[in-house]
Tab-separated table of C-alpha atoms and ligand atoms in Angstrom:
chain	number	residue	atom	x	y	z
A	1	UNK	CA	7.478	-12.182	-52.863
A	2	UNK	CA	6.427	-11.866	-49.419
A	3	UNK	CA	7.740	-8.386	-49.079
A	4	UNK	CA	4.678	-7.477	-51.449
A	5	UNK	CA	2.695	-3.791	-50.699
A	6	UNK	CA	0.251	-1.256	-51.090
A	7	UNK	CA	1.950	1.695	-50.664
A	8	UNK	CA	3.892	3.961	-48.917
A	9	UNK	CA	3.992	4.321	-45.076
A	10	UNK	CA	6.910	6.710	-43.562
A	11	UNK	CA	6.753	7.005	-39.493
A	12	UNK	CA	8.952	9.743	-38.428
A	13	UNK	CA	9.110	8.665	-33.625
A	14	UNK	CA	9.611	5.067	-32.734
A	15	UNK	CA	8.312	5.000	-29.163
A	16	UNK	CA	4.892	3.671	-28.250
A	17	UNK	CA	2.668	5.810	-30.756
A	18	UNK	CA	5.152	4.914	-33.207
A	19	UNK	CA	5.622	1.764	-32.466
A	20	UNK	CA	1.849	1.263	-32.618
A	21	UNK	CA	1.437	2.955	-36.106
A	22	UNK	CA	4.004	1.105	-38.308
A	23	UNK	CA	1.958	-2.058	-36.708
A	24	UNK	CA	-1.117	-1.192	-37.745
A	25	UNK	CA	0.014	0.874	-41.665
A	26	UNK	CA	1.428	-3.244	-41.391
A	27	UNK	CA	-1.453	-5.208	-41.184
A	28	UNK	CA	-2.787	-3.031	-44.186
A	29	UNK	CA	-0.654	-4.487	-46.559
A	30	UNK	CA	2.016	-1.260	-46.819
A	31	UNK	CA	6.045	-0.760	-46.682
A	32	UNK	CA	6.306	0.834	-43.402
A	33	UNK	CA	9.335	2.896	-42.743
A	34	UNK	CA	10.042	4.508	-39.216
A	35	UNK	CA	12.890	7.217	-38.426
A	36	UNK	CA	14.286	8.559	-35.730
A	37	UNK	CA	16.701	10.700	-34.097
A	38	UNK	CA	18.263	7.895	-32.295
A	39	UNK	CA	19.856	4.491	-34.324
A	40	UNK	CA	19.607	3.005	-31.402
A	41	UNK	CA	15.809	3.524	-30.932
A	42	UNK	CA	14.967	2.766	-34.390
A	43	UNK	CA	16.634	-0.663	-33.526
A	44	UNK	CA	15.040	-0.645	-31.064
A	45	UNK	CA	11.358	-0.666	-32.142
A	46	UNK	CA	11.660	-2.777	-34.775
A	47	UNK	CA	12.880	-6.175	-32.357
A	48	UNK	CA	9.700	-4.518	-30.072
A	49	UNK	CA	7.225	-4.674	-33.686
A	50	UNK	CA	8.411	-8.473	-34.222
A	51	UNK	CA	8.396	-9.973	-30.835
A	52	UNK	CA	4.936	-7.446	-30.809
A	53	UNK	CA	3.128	-9.184	-34.107
A	54	UNK	CA	4.735	-12.989	-32.475
A	55	UNK	CA	2.809	-12.199	-29.461
A	56	UNK	CA	-0.776	-11.139	-30.823
A	57	UNK	CA	-0.481	-14.153	-33.948
A	58	UNK	CA	-0.060	-16.340	-31.042
A	59	UNK	CA	-3.078	-15.335	-29.244
A	60	UNK	CA	-4.905	-14.357	-32.004
A	61	UNK	CA	-5.413	-11.030	-31.922
A	62	UNK	CA	-2.808	-9.540	-34.642
A	63	UNK	CA	-4.943	-7.920	-37.367
A	64	UNK	CA	-5.068	-8.165	-40.940
A	65	UNK	CA	-5.042	-10.670	-43.888
A	66	UNK	CA	-1.213	-11.304	-43.786
A	67	UNK	CA	1.108	-12.788	-41.079
A	68	UNK	CA	2.960	-12.101	-39.008
A	69	UNK	CA	6.211	-13.201	-40.732
A	70	UNK	CA	4.520	-10.786	-43.876
A	71	UNK	CA	4.211	-7.930	-41.926
A	72	UNK	CA	7.155	-7.866	-39.381
A	73	UNK	CA	8.738	-8.194	-42.943
A	74	UNK	CA	6.875	-4.555	-44.632
A	75	UNK	CA	8.532	-2.488	-41.880
A	76	UNK	CA	12.319	-1.570	-42.279
A	77	UNK	CA	13.631	1.314	-39.983
A	78	UNK	CA	15.885	4.438	-41.661
A	79	UNK	CA	18.531	7.431	-39.938
A	80	UNK	CA	17.853	9.670	-42.915
A	81	UNK	CA	14.281	12.066	-42.577
A	82	UNK	CA	14.758	12.640	-46.096
A	83	UNK	CA	15.345	8.229	-47.042
A	84	UNK	CA	12.582	7.834	-44.375
A	85	UNK	CA	9.624	10.653	-46.695
A	86	UNK	CA	10.885	9.407	-50.141
A	87	UNK	CA	8.562	7.755	-51.690
A	88	UNK	CA	5.734	7.645	-48.790
A	89	UNK	CA	1.982	8.160	-49.717
A	90	UNK	CA	1.393	9.156	-45.479
A	91	UNK	CA	4.069	10.103	-43.254
A	92	UNK	CA	2.632	9.811	-39.413
A	93	UNK	CA	4.919	12.411	-36.653
A	94	UNK	CA	5.012	10.475	-33.341
A	95	UNK	CA	7.821	12.201	-31.560
A	96	UNK	CA	7.272	13.788	-28.116
A	97	UNK	CA	4.014	15.875	-27.449
A	98	UNK	CA	5.744	19.935	-27.796
A	99	UNK	CA	5.420	22.404	-30.407
A	100	UNK	CA	8.605	23.147	-30.563
A	101	UNK	CA	9.626	20.096	-31.388
A	102	UNK	CA	6.456	19.175	-33.573
A	103	UNK	CA	8.374	22.855	-35.381
A	104	UNK	CA	11.535	21.806	-35.787
A	105	UNK	CA	11.022	17.957	-36.793
A	106	UNK	CA	8.272	19.744	-39.750
A	107	UNK	CA	10.251	22.460	-40.813
A	108	UNK	CA	12.889	19.437	-41.289
A	109	UNK	CA	10.457	17.089	-42.944
A	110	UNK	CA	9.073	20.489	-45.217
A	111	UNK	CA	11.351	20.380	-48.136
A	112	UNK	CA	11.036	16.804	-48.647
A	113	UNK	CA	6.747	16.686	-48.671
A	114	UNK	CA	5.952	16.215	-52.338
A	115	UNK	CA	1.945	16.777	-53.737
A	116	UNK	CA	0.997	13.570	-53.347
A	117	UNK	CA	1.585	13.485	-49.612
A	118	UNK	CA	-0.078	13.746	-46.636
A	119	UNK	CA	1.693	14.596	-42.973
A	120	UNK	CA	-0.488	13.866	-39.788
A	121	UNK	CA	1.024	14.037	-36.472
A	122	UNK	CA	-0.196	12.559	-34.027
A	123	UNK	CA	-0.818	14.505	-31.529
A	124	UNK	CA	-2.908	14.649	-28.445
A	125	UNK	CA	-3.328	18.251	-27.242
A	126	UNK	CA	-1.215	20.475	-30.063
A	127	UNK	CA	-3.485	21.781	-33.098
A	128	UNK	CA	-1.050	21.545	-36.240
A	129	UNK	CA	-1.645	25.659	-36.348
A	130	UNK	CA	1.179	25.915	-33.368
A	131	UNK	CA	3.683	24.793	-35.215
A	132	UNK	CA	3.196	24.958	-39.104
A	133	UNK	CA	2.388	27.699	-39.825
A	134	UNK	CA	6.341	28.904	-41.272
A	135	UNK	CA	6.352	25.545	-44.076
A	136	UNK	CA	5.905	25.758	-47.782
A	137	UNK	CA	3.432	22.581	-47.505
A	138	UNK	CA	1.359	23.433	-44.336
A	139	UNK	CA	-1.592	22.679	-46.357
A	140	UNK	CA	-1.057	18.933	-46.662
A	141	UNK	CA	-0.870	18.844	-42.007
A	142	UNK	CA	-2.899	18.126	-40.619
A	143	UNK	CA	-3.997	16.289	-36.233
A	144	UNK	CA	-4.934	12.477	-37.043
A	145	UNK	CA	-5.243	11.167	-33.297
A	146	UNK	CA	-4.903	7.542	-32.134
A	147	UNK	CA	-5.936	6.507	-28.991
A	148	UNK	CA	-3.495	4.253	-26.368
A	149	UNK	CA	-3.731	1.125	-26.983
A	150	UNK	CA	-4.217	2.223	-30.645
A	151	UNK	CA	-4.098	-1.229	-31.826
A	152	UNK	CA	-6.911	-2.626	-29.990
A	153	UNK	CA	-8.722	0.667	-28.996
A	154	UNK	CA	-9.690	2.022	-32.762
A	155	UNK	CA	-10.864	5.141	-33.449
A	156	UNK	CA	-8.496	8.421	-34.622
A	157	UNK	CA	-9.276	12.057	-34.311
A	158	UNK	CA	-8.802	13.315	-37.567
A	159	UNK	CA	-8.379	17.584	-36.883
A	160	UNK	CA	-7.639	19.243	-40.024
A	161	UNK	CA	-6.109	22.715	-38.979
A	162	UNK	CA	-7.064	26.571	-40.970
A	163	UNK	CA	-5.193	25.771	-44.337
A	164	UNK	CA	-5.590	22.344	-44.626
A	165	UNK	CA	-6.921	21.399	-47.980
A	166	UNK	CA	-10.524	18.766	-48.048
A	167	UNK	CA	-8.660	16.184	-49.926
A	168	UNK	CA	-5.509	15.833	-47.085
A	169	UNK	CA	-8.411	15.198	-44.400
A	170	UNK	CA	-10.435	13.125	-46.768
A	171	UNK	CA	-7.741	11.004	-48.814
A	172	UNK	CA	-6.136	10.356	-44.313
A	173	UNK	CA	-9.695	8.961	-43.114
A	174	UNK	CA	-10.279	6.560	-46.360
A	175	UNK	CA	-6.264	5.597	-45.162
A	176	UNK	CA	-7.571	4.962	-41.546
A	177	UNK	CA	-10.491	2.987	-42.779
A	178	UNK	CA	-8.501	0.861	-44.868
A	179	UNK	CA	-6.159	-0.216	-43.012
A	180	UNK	CA	-9.010	-0.821	-39.868
A	181	UNK	CA	-9.214	1.959	-38.002
A	182	UNK	CA	-11.995	4.401	-36.999
A	183	UNK	CA	-11.361	7.762	-37.730
A	184	UNK	CA	-14.278	11.411	-37.452
A	185	UNK	CA	-13.388	14.314	-38.480
A	186	UNK	CA	-13.630	17.823	-36.386
A	187	UNK	CA	-14.822	20.860	-39.329
A	188	UNK	CA	-11.936	22.974	-37.253
A	189	UNK	CA	-9.075	22.837	-34.638
A	190	UNK	CA	-11.444	23.111	-30.300
A	191	UNK	CA	-8.822	22.098	-27.734
A	192	UNK	CA	-8.881	18.421	-26.753
A	193	UNK	CA	-10.369	18.056	-30.239
A	194	UNK	CA	-13.028	15.136	-29.501
A	195	UNK	CA	-12.892	12.754	-26.945
A	196	UNK	CA	-10.930	15.019	-24.301
A	197	UNK	CA	-13.498	17.552	-24.441
A	198	UNK	CA	-15.900	14.866	-22.975
A	199	UNK	CA	-12.806	13.171	-21.384
A	200	UNK	CA	-13.011	15.484	-18.969
A	201	UNK	CA	-16.649	15.821	-18.584
A	202	UNK	CA	-16.730	12.998	-17.182
A	203	UNK	CA	-13.254	13.499	-15.140
A	204	UNK	CA	-14.396	16.642	-13.772
A	205	UNK	CA	-17.547	15.564	-12.532
A	206	UNK	CA	-15.695	12.261	-10.650
A	207	UNK	CA	-13.723	13.988	-9.530
A	208	UNK	CA	-16.266	16.577	-7.674
A	209	UNK	CA	-18.378	13.774	-6.717
A	210	UNK	CA	-15.305	12.362	-5.022
A	211	UNK	CA	-14.495	15.753	-3.367
A	212	UNK	CA	-17.706	16.088	-2.258
A	213	UNK	CA	-17.849	12.566	-0.037
A	214	UNK	CA	-20.661	11.733	-2.309
A	215	UNK	CA	-18.758	7.985	-2.909
A	216	UNK	CA	-15.774	6.774	-3.058
A	217	UNK	CA	-13.352	6.491	-5.637
A	218	UNK	CA	-14.160	2.021	-6.265
A	219	UNK	CA	-18.077	3.060	-6.947
A	220	UNK	CA	-16.939	6.089	-9.090
A	221	UNK	CA	-14.792	3.772	-11.736
A	222	UNK	CA	-18.092	1.173	-11.295
A	223	UNK	CA	-20.365	3.233	-12.379
A	224	UNK	CA	-18.733	3.724	-15.446
A	225	UNK	CA	-17.656	0.126	-15.519
A	226	UNK	CA	-20.410	-2.184	-14.381
A	227	UNK	CA	-23.241	1.027	-16.631
A	228	UNK	CA	-21.922	3.012	-18.994
A	229	UNK	CA	-19.173	1.767	-19.814
A	230	UNK	CA	-20.699	-1.486	-21.357
A	231	UNK	CA	-23.333	0.412	-23.451
A	232	UNK	CA	-20.240	3.345	-24.443
A	233	UNK	CA	-18.717	-0.290	-26.034
A	234	UNK	CA	-22.044	0.001	-28.290
A	235	UNK	CA	-23.895	2.812	-29.074
A	236	UNK	CA	-22.587	6.055	-28.235
A	237	UNK	CA	-24.595	9.199	-26.315
A	238	UNK	CA	-26.984	10.444	-28.287
A	239	UNK	CA	-27.651	6.796	-30.033
A	240	UNK	CA	-28.868	5.999	-26.202
A	241	UNK	CA	-30.699	8.470	-26.701
A	242	UNK	CA	-32.595	8.008	-29.357
A	243	UNK	CA	-33.091	4.284	-27.999
A	244	UNK	CA	-34.836	5.104	-24.674
A	245	UNK	CA	-37.594	7.115	-26.379
A	246	UNK	CA	-38.980	6.817	-29.637
A	247	UNK	CA	-36.773	8.651	-30.834
A	248	UNK	CA	-34.766	11.810	-30.137
A	249	UNK	CA	-37.220	13.891	-29.543
A	250	UNK	CA	-39.383	12.351	-27.923
A	251	UNK	CA	-36.945	12.265	-25.308
A	252	UNK	CA	-36.295	14.943	-25.502
A	253	UNK	CA	-40.103	16.548	-24.200
A	254	UNK	CA	-39.937	13.742	-21.806
A	255	UNK	CA	-36.528	14.575	-21.076
A	256	UNK	CA	-34.333	17.838	-21.215
A	257	UNK	CA	-36.529	19.251	-18.571
A	258	UNK	CA	-35.212	16.917	-16.210
A	259	UNK	CA	-31.534	16.548	-17.358
A	260	UNK	CA	-31.348	20.489	-17.195
A	261	UNK	CA	-32.325	20.630	-13.672
A	262	UNK	CA	-29.144	17.328	-12.943
A	263	UNK	CA	-26.620	20.186	-14.898
A	264	UNK	CA	-27.888	22.864	-12.569
A	265	UNK	CA	-26.542	21.849	-9.400
A	266	UNK	CA	-23.115	20.889	-11.937
A	267	UNK	CA	-20.322	23.064	-9.806
A	268	UNK	CA	-17.907	24.785	-12.529
A	269	UNK	CA	-14.550	22.209	-13.249
A	270	UNK	CA	-12.679	21.485	-10.619
A	271	UNK	CA	-8.260	21.744	-10.430
A	272	UNK	CA	-7.417	18.486	-11.047
A	273	UNK	CA	-3.998	19.371	-9.321
A	274	UNK	CA	-5.559	19.740	-6.290
A	275	UNK	CA	-3.058	16.722	-4.728
A	276	UNK	CA	-4.387	17.163	-1.569
A	277	UNK	CA	-7.338	15.248	-3.434
A	278	UNK	CA	-5.373	12.596	-5.644
A	279	UNK	CA	-3.350	11.730	-2.246
A	280	UNK	CA	-6.773	10.660	-1.008
A	281	UNK	CA	-8.162	8.710	-4.450
A	282	UNK	CA	-3.806	6.869	-4.668
A	283	UNK	CA	-4.357	6.091	-0.970
A	284	UNK	CA	-7.988	3.715	-1.648
A	285	UNK	CA	-6.489	2.608	-5.466
A	286	UNK	CA	-2.990	2.009	-2.922
A	287	UNK	CA	-5.315	-1.220	-2.006
A	288	UNK	CA	-5.816	-2.191	-5.538
A	289	UNK	CA	-3.076	-1.167	-7.636
A	290	UNK	CA	-0.639	-0.270	-5.892
A	291	UNK	CA	2.327	1.615	-7.165
A	292	UNK	CA	4.527	-1.141	-8.165
A	293	UNK	CA	1.710	-3.365	-9.960
A	294	UNK	CA	0.361	-0.178	-12.329
A	295	UNK	CA	2.494	-1.800	-15.115
A	296	UNK	CA	1.232	-4.876	-14.689
A	297	UNK	CA	-2.123	-3.294	-14.484
A	298	UNK	CA	-1.604	-1.846	-17.666
A	299	UNK	CA	-1.025	-5.456	-19.052
A	300	UNK	CA	-4.230	-6.715	-18.355
A	301	UNK	CA	-5.812	-3.477	-19.506
A	302	UNK	CA	-4.040	-4.007	-23.190
A	303	UNK	CA	-5.470	-7.777	-23.121
A	304	UNK	CA	-9.272	-6.555	-22.289
A	305	UNK	CA	-9.240	-4.239	-24.636
A	306	UNK	CA	-7.564	-6.481	-27.520
A	307	UNK	CA	-10.389	-9.232	-26.289
A	308	UNK	CA	-13.338	-6.543	-27.028
A	309	UNK	CA	-11.761	-5.420	-29.871
A	310	UNK	CA	-11.982	-9.267	-30.754
A	311	UNK	CA	-15.379	-9.327	-30.053
A	312	UNK	CA	-17.031	-6.203	-31.702
A	313	UNK	CA	-14.467	-8.273	-34.264
A	314	UNK	CA	-16.895	-10.751	-34.300
A	315	UNK	CA	-20.149	-9.658	-33.708
A	316	UNK	CA	-19.460	-7.062	-36.376
A	317	UNK	CA	-19.424	-10.010	-39.626
A	318	UNK	CA	-22.429	-11.622	-37.794
B	401	NAI	P1	7.125	8.251	-26.845
B	401	NAI	O1	8.233	8.860	-26.035
B	401	NAI	O2	7.323	6.859	-27.120
B	401	NAI	O3	7.895	8.148	-28.451
B	401	NAI	C1	8.929	9.583	-29.007
B	401	NAI	C2	10.486	9.602	-30.232
B	401	NAI	O4	10.152	10.424	-30.702
B	401	NAI	C3	11.238	8.708	-29.108
B	401	NAI	O5	11.745	8.070	-29.147
B	401	NAI	C4	12.420	9.997	-29.013
B	401	NAI	O6	13.301	9.369	-29.235
B	401	NAI	C5	11.550	9.982	-31.075
B	401	NAI	N1	12.122	11.400	-31.178
B	401	NAI	C6	12.338	12.629	-30.334
B	401	NAI	N2	13.274	13.652	-30.647
B	401	NAI	C7	12.839	13.835	-32.101
B	401	NAI	C8	12.675	14.539	-33.498
B	401	NAI	N3	13.852	15.155	-33.322
B	401	NAI	N4	12.752	13.666	-34.368
B	401	NAI	C9	12.642	12.340	-34.413
B	401	NAI	N5	12.448	11.014	-33.150
B	401	NAI	C10	11.978	11.944	-32.039
B	401	NAI	O7	6.814	9.179	-26.954
B	401	NAI	P2	5.123	8.282	-27.521
B	401	NAI	O8	3.298	7.512	-25.922
B	401	NAI	O9	5.057	7.436	-28.838
B	401	NAI	O10	4.499	9.847	-28.431
B	401	NAI	C11	4.011	10.151	-28.849
B	401	NAI	C12	3.702	11.389	-29.369
B	401	NAI	O11	1.965	11.325	-29.559
B	401	NAI	C13	3.411	12.585	-28.825
B	401	NAI	O12	2.203	13.594	-28.994
B	401	NAI	C14	1.815	12.377	-28.288
B	401	NAI	O13	1.135	13.579	-27.635
B	401	NAI	C15	0.795	11.419	-28.400
B	401	NAI	N6	-0.016	10.414	-27.953
B	401	NAI	C16	0.928	10.112	-27.083
B	401	NAI	C17	0.014	8.429	-26.971
B	401	NAI	C18	-0.257	7.078	-25.209
B	401	NAI	O14	-0.473	6.842	-24.738
B	401	NAI	N7	1.601	7.701	-25.148
B	401	NAI	C19	-1.886	8.315	-27.004
B	401	NAI	C20	-1.866	9.741	-28.637
B	401	NAI	C21	-1.560	10.379	-28.555
């Protein structure tokens, strides 16, 4: 039976991220039910998913041990929230990023949450503490924040709220690892979680250097793409320190003073709604990626990320 499956997963909100989660869980052999407030969106999502899984199979980047047809067969849609959640062990909420909307959706789910269930939000910035406070089952909720496109960039940030049970955090991490994602667990909520805190510190310095006229926008991006980026695809900044001396303690002894002198020249965070600077960057970007080509360039990015993911899997197997 091609529809034989592992525990059921519910996806609430079937836009871009909801569709990716459905494909990730079905690749792991789970039965998946997707729901959306708009029934036509559920149909559209099921069509997109079937087409994408077939395409990934053709391109050789399909995840999991079963074929695209079997994975597609594991995913169904529902126009009823209760039915979507029924029998699920894990719910991944993927509605738009608004605390008020998420509160509404979590309160609608609350009566259907069982003691077997974990309810995760895909939220990029909003911690669960901002919207689950009034729920009976708030201790079964947490953030599981993916990175776009989650099918090819495996990191998931798990961020428990103040009430989250440790077993809920542990179960989420184990489930995500089992389907091939790469979860990290924060001990508590902080603004920006981990990824955006690090990302914003990089963007801030890029913005300041551009404003100071130190490098062109293209050269700033090149520092990442041809410098830090290739290294960071395999080892993180802390391991880099460890490898660039006789261990990290030696690195600190040798380089901490110099690094501190550089960092002392950093200025406070720039305000990025500074439109004139953004317009100057845009003018430079337009030369290579005019606005009408942005969608094509996104497709190109996803293909490159798929190729990198395949390379990393291949290297891991060796
Ligand atoms: P989207 O706009 O593509 O999809 C949202 C879906 O939720 C739509 O299909 C919409 O019809 C549905 N929806 C709206 N109200 C609903 C309700 N009351 N009940 C059920 N469904 C409802 O948004 P996207 O990009 O998929 O984002 C979803 C979440 O994932 C957001 O919290 C976002 O911050 C997060 N996220 C997004 C990333 C991205 O790059 N787009 C990356 C990581 C996380």
